Amino acid sequence: MTNTTRRGELTGPDQESTSSPPDPGQRWRVVAARRTDTESLPSRLRTGMALMAGRLATTTSKRLRLGSGGIIGGRVAMALRPDLLDRLVADKRIVVVTGTNGKTTTTHMVAQALRAGGDSVSNATGANMLDGHVAALMSEPAAPYAALEVDELHLAQLTDRFQPSVILLLNLSRDQLDRVGEIRSVEASLRRALRQAPAAKVVANADDPNIVSAAIDHPHVTWVSGGCRWKHDALNCPRCGAFLGELEGDWECACGLRRPAADWTVDSNGLVAPDGGVERLSLPLPGQVNRVNATFALAASTELDLPRNESLERIQRLRDASGRYGHTTMAGRDVRLLLAKNPASWLEMLDLVAENERPLILVVNSRQADGHDVSWLWDIEFERLAGRTVLVTGERALDLAVRLRYAEVNCETASSVQQALHSATIEHSAGPVEIIANYTAFRDLFAKRQQH
């Protein structure tokens, strides 16, 4: 089944819908509206001009080093052809990925898995709203598969335009409260998005009560379980507000919302598929969080009937996702770049750096894309860094330094990452340096890495 279903269109397996009475024994399914060749010449020319203008804008942005072109290209094209997205998704099998954390990495994994069935395109730059989707799709319009990262507040806008083949719901936690708002409003938006896509297949996190609440009423849900590391945003039932208590294992609320049985499970030993098959995971990307991301990607490819072994092999080749977890050289030092943008993702990154005693640089900004409010710093268990060599920088370095002082973590402040790398504290140490940065700080560091 393709993804371009328009609501209400039904056909039999081998024929188009007609006015003839249906055969009671006939099995029916939702299919995509067939494309016709009746589009007028002026309309085709307008589409072609929109694509050329969008590609030109993307290329210009890249050559002038103004950005990746992942937004401006789509914005220009849509200005000339507002319905361009509807045209680009026709005849494609599309997997969309949303959630608070892990979207970009999981989208990279999904794109890899989909290539087991043919060419796949994705918005690899992380431009995750409609203009970014158009920019990605028009880069390779003939590809039969697409993996699209979607901002959690924009999923409803997307499913109002078309129904994806598969929707992945990773997790839901506090993030950019001054832009996104509280979790309950995001959960309600996700629930509305799924109501608009009844024919899509949903792969959802069985361990996150907020995701369960959003997905439980959908008719086609596959559940993934990999544990709930960050629990502070899921202590109360998203439906009635009652206290849920301990989230390890099965949980249940008096209102009836409960943890569903998992179809896929994953732990440090590997994953178990719905058919009982056991797969070992050998991922270049570290941590349980990426084992869970890989399981979501494999589940998506399985929903599209792609060969599981080849899909998993392709997922396991991924070594870098738009700079996340990547190694580079800065100021003559080998550094590993880690992205953490909210309490849940900071917890995961602190788990990773706890595996070694390398020098650590923390970078925090508070621009619009980060959220101006950094009070969430006080929700992070920085006490785990006691006894570690830590330097802090970024626009909110002093806020972070105060938080570390209360956590009894000795730290130094620096005016920039470059200055931090040249500090006596780090210059006298050996081996790689860990850098954990929030969104815009990470983006700036990754851009410098690409320039080199």
Short mmCIF file of C-alpha atoms in Angstrom, two decimals:
data_model
loop_
_atom_site.label_atom_id
_atom_site.label_comp_id
_atom_site.label_asym_id
_atom_site.label_seq_id
_atom_site.Cartn_x
_atom_site.Cartn_y
_atom_site.Cartn_z
CA MET A 1 0.00 0.00 0.00
CA THR A 2 1.37 3.39 -0.89
CA ASN A 3 1.21 6.46 1.24
CA THR A 4 -0.79 8.94 -0.75
CA THR A 5 -4.21 7.89 0.42
CA ARG A 6 -6.94 10.47 0.30
CA ARG A 7 -9.49 9.87 2.98
CA GLY A 8 -12.57 7.97 1.92
CA GLU A 9 -11.25 6.31 -1.26
CA LEU A 10 -11.73 2.54 -1.32
CA THR A 11 -10.96 0.01 -4.03
CA GLY A 12 -10.76 -3.75 -4.36
CA PRO A 13 -7.39 -5.45 -4.57
CA ASP A 14 -7.19 -5.50 -8.38
CA GLN A 15 -9.64 -2.91 -9.61
CA GLU A 16 -10.64 0.68 -9.22
CA SER A 17 -13.74 1.68 -7.32
CA THR A 18 -16.92 1.58 -9.41
CA SER A 19 -20.57 2.21 -8.82
CA SER A 20 -21.32 -1.54 -8.95
CA PRO A 21 -22.57 -3.14 -5.72
CA PRO A 22 -19.68 -4.65 -3.75
CA ASP A 23 -19.21 -8.39 -3.53
CA PRO A 24 -19.91 -9.35 0.14
CA GLY A 25 -16.91 -11.69 0.06
CA GLN A 26 -14.55 -9.12 -1.43
CA ARG A 27 -11.69 -7.89 0.76
CA TRP A 28 -11.30 -4.13 0.60
CA ARG A 29 -8.35 -1.91 1.34
CA VAL A 30 -7.42 1.76 1.19
CA VAL A 31 -5.14 2.61 -1.73
CA ALA A 32 -3.58 5.72 -3.16
CA ALA A 33 -5.45 7.81 -5.67
CA ARG A 34 -4.14 7.00 -9.12
CA ARG A 35 -2.13 9.69 -10.83
CA THR A 36 -3.48 10.75 -14.17
CA ASP A 37 -1.92 12.38 -17.19
CA THR A 38 -4.65 15.00 -17.47
CA GLU A 39 -2.55 17.76 -15.84
CA SER A 40 -2.47 20.72 -18.17
CA LEU A 41 0.73 21.92 -19.79
CA PRO A 42 0.71 25.23 -17.83
CA SER A 43 0.35 23.25 -14.60
CA ARG A 44 3.28 20.97 -15.48
CA LEU A 45 5.39 23.98 -16.39
CA ARG A 46 4.55 25.63 -13.08
CA THR A 47 5.60 22.50 -11.20
CA GLY A 48 8.84 22.30 -13.15
CA MET A 49 9.61 25.98 -12.51
CA ALA A 50 8.95 25.53 -8.78
CA LEU A 51 11.36 22.58 -8.64
CA MET A 52 14.08 24.43 -10.57
CA ALA A 53 13.73 27.54 -8.42
CA GLY A 54 13.82 25.49 -5.22
CA ARG A 55 16.92 23.59 -6.29
CA LEU A 56 18.62 26.82 -7.31
CA ALA A 57 17.89 28.32 -3.90
CA THR A 58 19.29 25.22 -2.18
CA THR A 59 22.46 25.24 -4.29
CA THR A 60 22.99 28.98 -3.76
CA SER A 61 22.59 28.64 0.00
CA LYS A 62 25.20 25.88 0.10
CA ARG A 63 27.72 27.65 -2.14
CA LEU A 64 27.47 30.89 -0.18
CA ARG A 65 27.73 28.91 3.06
CA LEU A 66 24.49 30.41 4.31
CA GLY A 67 23.20 27.02 5.38
CA SER A 68 22.38 23.53 4.16
CA GLY A 69 19.57 24.76 1.92
CA GLY A 70 17.25 22.29 3.62
CA ILE A 71 14.65 24.98 4.34
CA ILE A 72 15.05 27.79 1.81
CA GLY A 73 14.82 25.47 -1.20
CA GLY A 74 11.49 24.05 -0.06
CA ARG A 75 10.18 27.47 0.93
CA VAL A 76 10.90 28.95 -2.48
CA ALA A 77 9.39 25.97 -4.30
CA MET A 78 6.22 26.04 -2.18
CA ALA A 79 5.81 29.75 -2.76
CA LEU A 80 5.56 29.03 -6.48
CA ARG A 81 3.55 25.81 -6.13
CA PRO A 82 1.69 25.61 -2.77
CA ASP A 83 0.47 22.06 -3.47
CA LEU A 84 3.95 20.79 -4.36
CA LEU A 85 4.17 18.49 -1.32
CA ASP A 86 1.02 16.66 -2.42
CA ARG A 87 2.61 16.06 -5.82
CA LEU A 88 5.98 14.95 -4.47
CA VAL A 89 4.57 12.32 -2.09
CA ALA A 90 2.53 10.62 -4.85
CA ASP A 91 3.53 6.97 -5.35
CA LYS A 92 6.06 7.05 -2.48
CA ARG A 93 6.14 4.88 0.62
CA ILE A 94 6.95 7.34 3.37
CA VAL A 95 8.04 6.75 6.96
CA VAL A 96 7.78 9.77 9.26
CA VAL A 97 9.66 9.98 12.55
CA THR A 98 8.63 12.21 15.43
CA GLY A 99 9.20 12.59 19.17
CA THR A 100 11.21 14.81 21.48
CA ASN A 101 14.59 13.10 21.23
CA GLY A 102 16.29 10.87 18.69
CA LYS A 103 14.40 12.01 15.59
CA THR A 104 17.40 12.84 13.42
CA THR A 105 19.41 9.73 14.29
CA THR A 106 16.40 7.45 13.85
CA THR A 107 15.53 9.10 10.52
CA HIS A 108 19.06 8.37 9.28
CA MET A 109 18.62 4.75 10.39
CA VAL A 110 15.23 4.48 8.68
CA ALA A 111 16.64 5.89 5.44
CA GLN A 112 19.37 3.25 5.58
CA ALA A 113 16.85 0.46 6.22
CA LEU A 114 14.56 1.57 3.40
CA ARG A 115 17.40 1.20 0.91
CA ALA A 116 16.92 -2.53 1.29
CA GLY A 117 13.91 -1.97 -0.97
CA GLY A 118 15.20 0.74 -3.31
CA ASP A 119 16.37 4.34 -3.41
CA SER A 120 15.44 6.39 -0.35
CA VAL A 121 15.47 10.12 0.29
CA SER A 122 15.37 11.90 3.67
CA ASN A 123 15.62 15.33 5.26
CA ALA A 124 19.01 14.42 6.69
CA THR A 125 19.76 18.03 7.69
CA GLY A 126 16.99 17.92 10.31
CA ALA A 127 14.79 20.53 8.58
CA ASN A 128 11.66 18.90 9.96
CA MET A 129 8.75 21.09 8.88
CA LEU A 130 6.86 21.14 5.57
CA ASP A 131 9.37 23.30 3.70
CA GLY A 132 12.15 20.94 4.78
CA HIS A 133 10.12 17.96 3.59
CA VAL A 134 9.61 19.55 0.18
CA ALA A 135 13.33 20.37 -0.10
CA ALA A 136 14.21 16.75 0.69
CA LEU A 137 11.65 15.16 -1.62
CA MET A 138 12.46 17.36 -4.60
CA SER A 139 16.14 16.40 -4.35
CA GLU A 140 15.30 12.91 -5.62
CA PRO A 141 11.66 12.87 -6.80
CA ALA A 142 11.90 9.42 -8.40
CA ALA A 143 12.95 7.62 -5.19
CA PRO A 144 10.24 5.12 -4.17
CA TYR A 145 10.94 5.51 -0.43
CA ALA A 146 11.33 8.48 1.90
CA ALA A 147 12.23 8.88 5.58
CA LEU A 148 11.06 12.22 6.96
CA GLU A 149 11.82 13.66 10.37
CA VAL A 150 8.81 15.68 11.58
CA ASP A 151 8.62 18.21 14.39
CA GLU A 152 6.17 16.82 16.93
CA LEU A 153 3.94 19.90 16.75
CA HIS A 154 3.78 19.69 12.95
CA LEU A 155 2.77 16.04 12.55
CA ALA A 156 -0.92 16.99 12.48
CA GLN A 157 -0.21 19.51 9.72
CA LEU A 158 1.52 16.79 7.71
CA THR A 159 -1.16 14.09 8.16
CA ASP A 160 -3.77 16.64 7.12
CA ARG A 161 -1.98 16.76 3.74
CA PHE A 162 -1.33 13.04 3.21
CA GLN A 163 -1.20 9.72 5.03
CA PRO A 164 2.29 8.28 5.51
CA SER A 165 2.87 4.55 5.21
CA VAL A 166 4.41 4.36 8.70
CA ILE A 167 4.57 6.80 11.63
CA LEU A 168 7.21 6.34 14.36
CA LEU A 169 6.47 7.84 17.80
CA LEU A 170 9.72 7.75 19.78
CA ASN A 171 9.20 9.56 23.10
CA LEU A 172 7.77 12.70 24.65
CA SER A 173 9.35 14.93 27.28
CA ARG A 174 9.77 18.61 28.13
CA ASP A 175 11.59 20.63 25.49
CA GLN A 176 11.66 24.35 24.66
CA LEU A 177 8.70 25.21 26.89
CA ASP A 178 8.59 28.79 25.59
CA ARG A 179 8.02 27.46 22.04
CA VAL A 180 6.48 24.01 22.34
CA GLY A 181 4.47 24.35 25.53
CA GLU A 182 3.61 21.65 28.03
CA ILE A 183 3.68 17.96 27.18
CA ARG A 184 -0.09 17.54 27.44
CA SER A 185 -0.66 19.92 24.53
CA VAL A 186 1.92 18.06 22.42
CA GLU A 187 0.33 14.71 23.27
CA ALA A 188 -3.08 16.03 22.23
CA SER A 189 -1.60 17.26 18.95
CA LEU A 190 -0.07 13.84 18.25
CA ARG A 191 -3.38 12.14 19.01
CA ARG A 192 -5.13 14.44 16.55
CA ALA A 193 -2.47 13.71 13.92
CA LEU A 194 -3.04 9.97 14.22
CA ARG A 195 -6.81 10.37 13.92
CA GLN A 196 -6.15 12.00 10.55
CA ALA A 197 -4.15 8.97 9.37
CA PRO A 198 -6.24 5.88 10.15
CA ALA A 199 -4.65 3.84 7.34
CA ALA A 200 -1.05 4.48 8.44
CA LYS A 201 0.87 1.91 10.45
CA VAL A 202 2.13 3.30 13.75
CA VAL A 203 5.25 2.13 15.62
CA ALA A 204 5.19 3.55 19.16
CA ASN A 205 7.05 3.48 22.47
CA ALA A 206 5.26 1.14 24.88
CA ASP A 207 7.23 2.42 27.89
CA ASP A 208 6.29 6.11 27.60
CA PRO A 209 2.80 6.85 29.01
CA ASN A 210 2.55 10.04 26.95
CA ILE A 211 3.20 8.15 23.71
CA VAL A 212 0.87 5.33 24.74
CA SER A 213 -1.90 7.86 25.36
CA ALA A 214 -1.33 9.40 21.92
CA ALA A 215 -1.29 6.09 20.03
CA ILE A 216 -3.46 3.63 21.95
CA ASP A 217 -6.66 4.44 20.05
CA HIS A 218 -5.12 4.00 16.60
CA PRO A 219 -6.19 0.80 14.78
CA HIS A 220 -2.71 -0.26 13.60
CA VAL A 221 -0.03 0.04 16.30
CA THR A 222 3.18 -1.94 16.77
CA TRP A 223 4.76 -1.41 20.20
CA VAL A 224 8.48 -1.14 20.97
CA SER A 225 9.98 -1.50 24.45
CA GLY A 226 13.51 -0.49 25.40
CA GLY A 227 13.00 0.90 28.89
CA CYS A 228 12.10 4.35 30.23
CA ARG A 229 15.31 6.09 31.30
CA TRP A 230 13.83 9.58 31.89
CA LYS A 231 10.70 9.29 34.03
CA HIS A 232 10.08 12.78 35.40
CA ASP A 233 7.71 13.82 32.60
CA ALA A 234 5.66 10.62 32.74
CA LEU A 235 4.82 10.23 36.43
CA ASN A 236 1.18 11.21 35.98
CA CYS A 237 -1.41 9.73 33.66
CA PRO A 238 -1.76 11.92 30.55
CA ARG A 239 -5.47 11.09 30.37
CA CYS A 240 -6.69 11.71 33.94
CA GLY A 241 -3.69 13.12 35.83
CA ALA A 242 -3.51 10.34 38.42
CA PHE A 243 -0.08 9.43 39.81
CA LEU A 244 1.33 6.38 37.99
CA GLY A 245 4.23 5.63 40.29
CA GLU A 246 7.04 3.33 39.21
CA LEU A 247 7.31 2.98 35.43
CA GLU A 248 9.64 -0.01 35.32
CA GLY A 249 7.83 -2.98 33.82
CA ASP A 250 4.07 -2.86 33.44
CA TRP A 251 2.17 0.20 34.57
CA GLU A 252 -1.56 0.85 34.76
CA CYS A 253 -3.85 3.73 35.67
CA ALA A 254 -7.27 3.49 37.30
CA CYS A 255 -8.77 5.27 34.28
CA GLY A 256 -7.87 2.28 32.09
CA LEU A 257 -4.73 3.53 30.38
CA ARG A 258 -2.04 0.87 30.72
CA ARG A 259 1.26 -0.19 29.24
CA PRO A 260 0.55 -2.34 26.16
CA ALA A 261 2.34 -5.61 25.51
CA ALA A 262 5.48 -5.00 23.46
CA ASP A 263 5.86 -6.47 19.98
CA TRP A 264 9.57 -5.58 19.78
CA THR A 265 11.86 -5.56 22.82
CA VAL A 266 15.48 -4.44 22.99
CA ASP A 267 18.17 -4.50 25.67
CA SER A 268 21.94 -4.64 25.87
CA ASN A 269 21.94 -8.19 24.50
CA GLY A 270 20.00 -7.39 21.33
CA LEU A 271 16.38 -7.31 20.17
CA VAL A 272 13.47 -9.71 19.95
CA ALA A 273 11.14 -9.32 16.96
CA PRO A 274 7.38 -9.99 16.94
CA ASP A 275 7.94 -13.42 15.38
CA GLY A 276 10.26 -14.37 18.25
CA GLY A 277 13.40 -13.93 16.16
CA VAL A 278 16.44 -12.72 18.11
CA GLU A 279 18.86 -10.28 16.51
CA ARG A 280 22.22 -9.20 17.87
CA LEU A 281 22.88 -5.48 17.53
CA SER A 282 26.36 -4.34 16.59
CA LEU A 283 26.01 -0.59 16.24
CA PRO A 284 28.82 1.93 15.75
CA LEU A 285 26.59 4.48 17.51
CA PRO A 286 26.79 4.07 21.30
CA GLY A 287 24.32 3.49 24.09
CA GLN A 288 20.92 1.94 24.81
CA VAL A 289 19.23 4.97 23.28
CA ASN A 290 20.63 4.04 19.85
CA ARG A 291 19.72 0.39 20.27
CA VAL A 292 16.14 1.59 20.76
CA ASN A 293 16.40 3.93 17.75
CA ALA A 294 17.68 1.05 15.62
CA THR A 295 14.78 -1.15 16.73
CA PHE A 296 12.29 1.52 15.66
CA ALA A 297 13.98 1.75 12.26
CA LEU A 298 13.95 -2.02 11.81
CA ALA A 299 10.29 -2.18 12.86
CA ALA A 300 9.44 0.46 10.24
CA SER A 301 11.14 -1.48 7.45
CA THR A 302 9.39 -4.66 8.61
CA GLU A 303 6.01 -2.91 8.38
CA LEU A 304 6.86 -2.26 4.72
CA ASP A 305 7.73 -5.93 4.17
CA LEU A 306 11.41 -5.23 3.48
CA PRO A 307 13.94 -8.01 4.19
CA ARG A 308 14.84 -7.80 7.88
CA ASN A 309 18.40 -9.08 7.62
CA GLU A 310 19.39 -6.62 4.90
CA SER A 311 17.62 -3.73 6.65
CA LEU A 312 19.47 -4.46 9.90
CA GLU A 313 22.78 -4.79 8.10
CA ARG A 314 22.28 -1.36 6.56
CA ILE A 315 21.27 0.20 9.89
CA GLN A 316 24.44 -1.16 11.48
CA ARG A 317 26.60 0.61 8.90
CA LEU A 318 25.56 4.05 10.18
CA ARG A 319 28.47 5.69 11.99
CA ASP A 320 27.36 9.32 12.15
CA ALA A 321 24.01 11.12 12.09
CA SER A 322 24.49 14.77 11.10
CA GLY A 323 27.50 15.01 13.39
CA ARG A 324 25.93 13.32 16.42
CA TYR A 325 28.44 11.05 18.18
CA GLY A 326 31.01 11.96 15.51
CA HIS A 327 34.73 12.47 16.10
CA THR A 328 36.57 15.45 14.66
CA THR A 329 39.74 17.47 15.28
CA MET A 330 39.51 20.89 16.92
CA ALA A 331 42.49 22.94 18.11
CA GLY A 332 44.66 19.91 17.41
CA ARG A 333 42.64 17.65 19.72
CA ASP A 334 40.44 14.68 18.92
CA VAL A 335 36.95 15.50 20.18
CA ARG A 336 33.63 13.66 20.20
CA LEU A 337 30.53 15.81 19.63
CA LEU A 338 27.39 14.92 21.60
CA LEU A 339 24.03 16.71 21.34
CA ALA A 340 21.86 17.26 24.43
CA LYS A 341 18.99 19.74 24.28
CA ASN A 342 16.70 18.93 27.24
CA PRO A 343 16.83 17.01 30.55
CA ALA A 344 16.00 13.64 28.96
CA SER A 345 18.75 13.85 26.34
CA TRP A 346 21.27 15.26 28.83
CA LEU A 347 20.65 12.17 30.97
CA GLU A 348 21.47 9.91 28.02
CA MET A 349 24.65 11.84 27.16
CA LEU A 350 25.83 11.83 30.77
CA ASP A 351 25.38 8.06 30.70
CA LEU A 352 27.73 7.91 27.70
CA VAL A 353 30.49 10.10 29.15
CA ALA A 354 30.29 8.23 32.46
CA GLU A 355 31.92 5.32 30.62
CA ASN A 356 35.27 7.16 30.57
CA GLU A 357 37.32 9.80 32.41
CA ARG A 358 38.04 12.08 29.45
CA PRO A 359 38.10 15.87 29.84
CA LEU A 360 34.60 17.26 29.36
CA ILE A 361 33.37 20.54 27.84
CA LEU A 362 29.73 21.55 28.29
CA VAL A 363 28.24 24.20 25.99
CA VAL A 364 24.83 25.83 26.51
CA ASN A 365 23.17 28.58 24.46
CA SER A 366 19.65 29.99 24.76
CA ARG A 367 18.72 31.18 21.29
CA GLN A 368 15.27 30.82 19.77
CA ALA A 369 15.96 27.29 18.51
CA ASP A 370 17.15 26.26 21.99
CA GLY A 371 14.44 27.95 24.00
CA HIS A 372 15.27 31.05 26.03
CA ASP A 373 14.39 29.45 29.38
CA VAL A 374 17.27 27.39 30.81
CA SER A 375 15.69 26.58 34.17
CA TRP A 376 15.73 22.93 33.04
CA LEU A 377 19.43 22.87 33.95
CA TRP A 378 18.30 22.30 37.53
CA ASP A 379 16.50 19.08 36.58
CA ILE A 380 19.70 17.40 35.33
CA GLU A 381 21.70 15.19 37.67
CA PHE A 382 25.05 16.94 37.20
CA GLU A 383 26.15 15.52 40.55
CA ARG A 384 27.31 12.50 38.56
CA LEU A 385 30.22 14.62 37.26
CA ALA A 386 31.83 15.05 40.68
CA GLY A 387 35.60 14.56 40.43
CA ARG A 388 35.59 15.12 36.65
CA THR A 389 37.58 17.71 34.68
CA VAL A 390 34.80 20.02 33.41
CA LEU A 391 34.90 23.27 31.45
CA VAL A 392 31.79 25.26 30.53
CA THR A 393 31.20 27.76 27.75
CA GLY A 394 28.39 29.13 25.61
CA GLU A 395 25.98 32.02 26.05
CA ARG A 396 24.66 30.60 29.32
CA ALA A 397 27.98 29.39 30.71
CA LEU A 398 27.51 31.26 33.98
CA ASP A 399 24.06 29.74 34.56
CA LEU A 400 25.58 26.31 33.98
CA ALA A 401 28.54 27.09 36.25
CA VAL A 402 26.18 28.05 39.08
CA ARG A 403 24.25 24.80 38.62
CA LEU A 404 27.52 22.81 38.72
CA ARG A 405 28.63 24.64 41.84
CA TYR A 406 25.47 23.54 43.65
CA ALA A 407 26.12 19.99 42.35
CA GLU A 408 29.61 20.28 43.94
CA VAL A 409 31.30 19.84 40.57
CA ASN A 410 34.47 21.87 40.08
CA CYS A 411 34.46 23.66 36.74
CA GLU A 412 36.16 26.42 34.80
CA THR A 413 34.47 28.86 32.42
CA ALA A 414 35.80 29.73 28.98
CA SER A 415 34.74 32.29 26.39
CA SER A 416 34.62 29.69 23.61
CA VAL A 417 35.19 26.03 22.86
CA GLN A 418 38.52 26.93 21.25
CA GLN A 419 39.66 28.67 24.44
CA ALA A 420 38.48 25.72 26.51
CA LEU A 421 40.52 23.32 24.35
CA HIS A 422 43.61 25.53 24.83
CA SER A 423 43.14 25.78 28.59
CA ALA A 424 45.85 24.38 30.82
CA THR A 425 43.35 21.94 32.31
CA ILE A 426 42.78 20.21 28.97
CA GLU A 427 46.23 20.74 27.44
CA HIS A 428 47.77 18.80 30.32
CA SER A 429 45.45 15.86 29.74
CA ALA A 430 45.85 13.10 27.17
CA GLY A 431 43.43 11.45 24.81
CA PRO A 432 40.13 12.59 23.27
CA VAL A 433 37.88 15.32 24.68
CA GLU A 434 34.11 14.96 25.11
CA ILE A 435 31.93 17.93 24.14
CA ILE A 436 28.24 17.98 25.08
CA ALA A 437 26.41 20.91 23.48
CA ASN A 438 22.81 21.97 23.21
CA TYR A 439 21.14 22.58 19.85
CA THR A 440 22.57 25.82 18.42
CA ALA A 441 25.95 25.29 20.07
CA PHE A 442 26.15 21.83 18.51
CA ARG A 443 24.99 23.18 15.15
CA ASP A 444 27.75 25.80 15.14
CA LEU A 445 30.41 23.24 16.06
CA PHE A 446 29.19 20.85 13.38
CA ALA A 447 29.24 23.64 10.77
CA LYS A 448 32.88 24.38 11.63
CA ARG A 449 33.69 20.69 11.33
CA GLN A 450 32.16 20.59 7.84
CA GLN A 451 34.17 23.67 6.76
CA HIS A 452 37.36 21.87 7.69
#
